Amino acid sequence: MDKFLQAAIDEALLGLAEGGIPIGSVLVHQGKIIGRGHNRRVQSGSTVLHGEMDALEHAGRLPASVYQESVMYTTLSPCSMCSGAILLYGIPRVVIGENQTFMGEEGLLRERGVSVEVVQNAECIALMERFIADQPQLWNEDIGE
């Protein structure tokens, strides 16, 4: 397995262990993780700390050129908010663990020139299937339903 996707899965598992939603993400620049995060909406009482947003937050303020040379790895297809951030910062490539339990804005990303790769990783799928079955209300809140 790709070590960066594994790092995103590790973040998702950390979020789950903290009582949150198991979605993780890492931002990679020139083969090095520069930001990692997981969905912390529950833990932080936040409206916006999805996995991708948390990874960007932990990457910190960087020159636009760094984002434009980076890859976002995420365990789940990015929602409209996270896809918007990917577009805003010009991140050219996104690797997605799975999109079977939730289909985000992959079409928009592709339309705007982002390279999108979906791996359908079994661990990512199982993690979200279990979480959605166990916590349907929390999951629906997270995706705005």
PDB file of C-alpha atoms in Angstrom:
ATOM      1  CA  MET A   1       0.000   0.000   0.000  1.00  0.00           C
ATOM      2  CA  ASP A   2       1.045   3.579  -0.662  1.00  0.00           C
ATOM      3  CA  LYS A   3       2.732   4.958   2.465  1.00  0.00           C
ATOM      4  CA  PHE A   4       0.926   8.290   2.130  1.00  0.00           C
ATOM      5  CA  LEU A   5      -2.500   6.693   1.918  1.00  0.00           C
ATOM      6  CA  GLN A   6      -1.515   4.613   4.947  1.00  0.00           C
ATOM      7  CA  ALA A   7      -0.642   7.829   6.789  1.00  0.00           C
ATOM      8  CA  ALA A   8      -4.113   9.185   5.935  1.00  0.00           C
ATOM      9  CA  ILE A   9      -5.684   5.948   7.230  1.00  0.00           C
ATOM     10  CA  ASP A  10      -3.634   6.273  10.432  1.00  0.00           C
ATOM     11  CA  GLU A  11      -5.069   9.777  10.842  1.00  0.00           C
ATOM     12  CA  ALA A  12      -8.612   8.433  10.298  1.00  0.00           C
ATOM     13  CA  LEU A  13      -8.063   5.783  12.974  1.00  0.00           C
ATOM     14  CA  LEU A  14      -6.743   8.438  15.356  1.00  0.00           C
ATOM     15  CA  GLY A  15      -9.886  10.499  14.785  1.00  0.00           C
ATOM     16  CA  LEU A  16     -12.083   7.490  15.480  1.00  0.00           C
ATOM     17  CA  ALA A  17     -10.157   6.727  18.685  1.00  0.00           C
ATOM     18  CA  GLU A  18     -10.778  10.320  19.801  1.00  0.00           C
ATOM     19  CA  GLY A  19     -14.534   9.837  19.349  1.00  0.00           C
ATOM     20  CA  GLY A  20     -14.673  11.607  15.999  1.00  0.00           C
ATOM     21  CA  ILE A  21     -15.434  10.777  12.396  1.00  0.00           C
ATOM     22  CA  PRO A  22     -12.831   8.448  10.811  1.00  0.00           C
ATOM     23  CA  ILE A  23     -11.613  10.486   7.859  1.00  0.00           C
ATOM     24  CA  GLY A  24      -7.938  11.310   7.521  1.00  0.00           C
ATOM     25  CA  SER A  25      -5.777  13.223   5.112  1.00  0.00           C
ATOM     26  CA  VAL A  26      -2.173  14.158   4.449  1.00  0.00           C
ATOM     27  CA  LEU A  27      -0.693  16.848   2.227  1.00  0.00           C
ATOM     28  CA  VAL A  28       2.509  15.743   0.496  1.00  0.00           C
ATOM     29  CA  HIS A  29       5.110  17.995  -1.119  1.00  0.00           C
ATOM     30  CA  GLN A  30       8.130  16.566  -2.922  1.00  0.00           C
ATOM     31  CA  GLY A  31       7.683  13.154  -1.311  1.00  0.00           C
ATOM     32  CA  LYS A  32       7.334  14.492   2.257  1.00  0.00           C
ATOM     33  CA  ILE A  33       4.252  14.925   4.421  1.00  0.00           C
ATOM     34  CA  ILE A  34       3.937  18.639   5.181  1.00  0.00           C
ATOM     35  CA  GLY A  35       0.493  18.541   6.775  1.00  0.00           C
ATOM     36  CA  ARG A  36      -1.575  15.795   8.332  1.00  0.00           C
ATOM     37  CA  GLY A  37      -5.008  15.839   9.843  1.00  0.00           C
ATOM     38  CA  HIS A  38      -8.254  14.103  10.552  1.00  0.00           C
ATOM     39  CA  ASN A  39     -11.873  15.111  10.917  1.00  0.00           C
ATOM     40  CA  ARG A  40     -12.006  16.948  14.250  1.00  0.00           C
ATOM     41  CA  ARG A  41     -15.474  18.465  14.089  1.00  0.00           C
ATOM     42  CA  VAL A  42     -16.642  16.517  17.156  1.00  0.00           C
ATOM     43  CA  GLN A  43     -13.442  16.845  19.170  1.00  0.00           C
ATOM     44  CA  SER A  44     -13.058  20.588  18.507  1.00  0.00           C
ATOM     45  CA  GLY A  45     -16.723  21.572  18.225  1.00  0.00           C
ATOM     46  CA  SER A  46     -15.825  22.838  14.748  1.00  0.00           C
ATOM     47  CA  THR A  47     -17.977  23.329  11.688  1.00  0.00           C
ATOM     48  CA  VAL A  48     -15.096  23.105   9.214  1.00  0.00           C
ATOM     49  CA  LEU A  49     -12.399  20.732  10.455  1.00  0.00           C
ATOM     50  CA  HIS A  50     -12.819  17.925   7.968  1.00  0.00           C
ATOM     51  CA  GLY A  51      -9.731  15.778   7.357  1.00  0.00           C
ATOM     52  CA  GLU A  52      -8.496  17.763   4.365  1.00  0.00           C
ATOM     53  CA  MET A  53      -9.083  21.105   6.098  1.00  0.00           C
ATOM     54  CA  ASP A  54      -7.202  19.872   9.179  1.00  0.00           C
ATOM     55  CA  ALA A  55      -4.262  18.728   7.031  1.00  0.00           C
ATOM     56  CA  LEU A  56      -4.139  22.134   5.341  1.00  0.00           C
ATOM     57  CA  GLU A  57      -4.351  23.861   8.728  1.00  0.00           C
ATOM     58  CA  HIS A  58      -1.451  21.782  10.037  1.00  0.00           C
ATOM     59  CA  ALA A  59       0.605  22.488   6.911  1.00  0.00           C
ATOM     60  CA  GLY A  60       0.418  26.142   7.918  1.00  0.00           C
ATOM     61  CA  ARG A  61       0.716  29.221   5.801  1.00  0.00           C
ATOM     62  CA  LEU A  62       2.815  28.366   2.753  1.00  0.00           C
ATOM     63  CA  PRO A  63       3.680  30.007  -0.562  1.00  0.00           C
ATOM     64  CA  ALA A  64       1.187  29.235  -3.332  1.00  0.00           C
ATOM     65  CA  SER A  65       3.940  27.413  -5.234  1.00  0.00           C
ATOM     66  CA  VAL A  66       4.141  24.744  -2.524  1.00  0.00           C
ATOM     67  CA  TYR A  67       0.430  23.911  -2.754  1.00  0.00           C
ATOM     68  CA  GLN A  68       0.704  23.890  -6.551  1.00  0.00           C
ATOM     69  CA  GLU A  69       3.339  21.135  -6.320  1.00  0.00           C
ATOM     70  CA  SER A  70       1.544  19.055  -3.668  1.00  0.00           C
ATOM     71  CA  VAL A  71      -0.680  15.988  -3.544  1.00  0.00           C
ATOM     72  CA  MET A  72      -3.620  15.609  -1.152  1.00  0.00           C
ATOM     73  CA  TYR A  73      -4.220  12.055   0.074  1.00  0.00           C
ATOM     74  CA  THR A  74      -7.573  11.502   1.734  1.00  0.00           C
ATOM     75  CA  THR A  75      -9.405   8.412   2.928  1.00  0.00           C
ATOM     76  CA  LEU A  76     -12.778   9.576   1.561  1.00  0.00           C
ATOM     77  CA  SER A  77     -13.962  11.481  -1.501  1.00  0.00           C
ATOM     78  CA  PRO A  78     -13.710  15.218  -0.684  1.00  0.00           C
ATOM     79  CA  CYS A  79     -16.930  17.127   0.039  1.00  0.00           C
ATOM     80  CA  SER A  80     -17.695  20.455  -1.613  1.00  0.00           C
ATOM     81  CA  MET A  81     -15.943  22.454   1.145  1.00  0.00           C
ATOM     82  CA  CYS A  82     -12.741  20.426   0.969  1.00  0.00           C
ATOM     83  CA  SER A  83     -12.820  20.315  -2.828  1.00  0.00           C
ATOM     84  CA  GLY A  84     -13.164  24.096  -2.807  1.00  0.00           C
ATOM     85  CA  ALA A  85     -10.051  24.405  -0.642  1.00  0.00           C
ATOM     86  CA  ILE A  86      -8.165  22.058  -2.982  1.00  0.00           C
ATOM     87  CA  LEU A  87      -9.158  24.280  -5.915  1.00  0.00           C
ATOM     88  CA  LEU A  88      -8.491  27.528  -4.034  1.00  0.00           C
ATOM     89  CA  TYR A  89      -4.911  26.530  -3.263  1.00  0.00           C
ATOM     90  CA  GLY A  90      -4.275  24.955  -6.662  1.00  0.00           C
ATOM     91  CA  ILE A  91      -3.454  21.465  -5.414  1.00  0.00           C
ATOM     92  CA  PRO A  92      -3.050  19.565  -8.702  1.00  0.00           C
ATOM     93  CA  ARG A  93      -3.532  15.956  -7.578  1.00  0.00           C
ATOM     94  CA  VAL A  94      -5.789  14.147  -5.123  1.00  0.00           C
ATOM     95  CA  VAL A  95      -5.546  10.467  -4.180  1.00  0.00           C
ATOM     96  CA  ILE A  96      -8.774   9.177  -2.633  1.00  0.00           C
ATOM     97  CA  GLY A  97      -9.032   6.052  -0.502  1.00  0.00           C
ATOM     98  CA  GLU A  98     -12.641   5.373  -1.451  1.00  0.00           C
ATOM     99  CA  ASN A  99     -15.830   6.895  -2.841  1.00  0.00           C
ATOM    100  CA  GLN A 100     -18.310   4.053  -2.338  1.00  0.00           C
ATOM    101  CA  THR A 101     -19.707   5.312   0.972  1.00  0.00           C
ATOM    102  CA  PHE A 102     -19.696   8.978  -0.112  1.00  0.00           C
ATOM    103  CA  MET A 103     -19.187  10.599  -3.500  1.00  0.00           C
ATOM    104  CA  GLY A 104     -17.816  14.087  -3.104  1.00  0.00           C
ATOM    105  CA  GLU A 105     -17.010  16.671  -5.745  1.00  0.00           C
ATOM    106  CA  GLU A 106     -14.668  14.565  -7.854  1.00  0.00           C
ATOM    107  CA  GLY A 107     -16.347  15.741 -11.045  1.00  0.00           C
ATOM    108  CA  LEU A 108     -15.747  19.386 -10.164  1.00  0.00           C
ATOM    109  CA  LEU A 109     -12.119  18.674  -9.333  1.00  0.00           C
ATOM    110  CA  ARG A 110     -11.602  16.892 -12.652  1.00  0.00           C
ATOM    111  CA  GLU A 111     -13.414  19.665 -14.574  1.00  0.00           C
ATOM    112  CA  ARG A 112     -11.012  22.162 -13.060  1.00  0.00           C
ATOM    113  CA  GLY A 113      -7.949  20.156 -14.101  1.00  0.00           C
ATOM    114  CA  VAL A 114      -7.168  18.288 -10.890  1.00  0.00           C
ATOM    115  CA  SER A 115      -5.839  14.760 -11.353  1.00  0.00           C
ATOM    116  CA  VAL A 116      -8.102  12.518  -9.245  1.00  0.00           C
ATOM    117  CA  GLU A 117      -7.189   8.917  -8.447  1.00  0.00           C
ATOM    118  CA  VAL A 118      -9.619   6.708  -6.522  1.00  0.00           C
ATOM    119  CA  VAL A 119      -8.105   3.518  -5.099  1.00  0.00           C
ATOM    120  CA  GLN A 120     -11.166   1.842  -3.477  1.00  0.00           C
ATOM    121  CA  ASN A 121      -9.055   0.734  -0.523  1.00  0.00           C
ATOM    122  CA  ALA A 122     -10.809  -2.025   1.441  1.00  0.00           C
ATOM    123  CA  GLU A 123      -9.757  -0.644   4.838  1.00  0.00           C
ATOM    124  CA  CYS A 124     -11.107   2.825   4.006  1.00  0.00           C
ATOM    125  CA  ILE A 125     -14.418   1.340   2.820  1.00  0.00           C
ATOM    126  CA  ALA A 126     -14.816  -0.904   5.885  1.00  0.00           C
ATOM    127  CA  LEU A 127     -13.959   1.950   8.257  1.00  0.00           C
ATOM    128  CA  MET A 128     -16.648   4.219   6.827  1.00  0.00           C
ATOM    129  CA  GLU A 129     -19.259   1.464   6.467  1.00  0.00           C
ATOM    130  CA  ARG A 130     -18.870   0.590  10.152  1.00  0.00           C
ATOM    131  CA  PHE A 131     -18.952   4.217  11.230  1.00  0.00           C
ATOM    132  CA  ILE A 132     -22.035   5.084   9.149  1.00  0.00           C
ATOM    133  CA  ALA A 133     -23.862   2.013  10.508  1.00  0.00           C
ATOM    134  CA  ASP A 134     -22.877   2.830  14.110  1.00  0.00           C
ATOM    135  CA  GLN A 135     -23.290   6.629  14.009  1.00  0.00           C
ATOM    136  CA  PRO A 136     -25.781   7.569  11.248  1.00  0.00           C
ATOM    137  CA  GLN A 137     -26.870  10.838  12.895  1.00  0.00           C
ATOM    138  CA  LEU A 138     -23.306  12.050  13.357  1.00  0.00           C
ATOM    139  CA  TRP A 139     -22.436  11.070   9.795  1.00  0.00           C
ATOM    140  CA  ASN A 140     -25.460  12.914   8.384  1.00  0.00           C
ATOM    141  CA  GLU A 141     -24.517  16.004  10.401  1.00  0.00           C
ATOM    142  CA  ASP A 142     -20.986  15.876   8.984  1.00  0.00           C
ATOM    143  CA  ILE A 143     -22.181  15.864   5.374  1.00  0.00           C
ATOM    144  CA  GLY A 144     -24.874  18.481   5.946  1.00  0.00           C
ATOM    145  CA  GLU A 145     -27.963  16.273   5.847  1.00  0.00           C
TER     146      GLU A 145
END
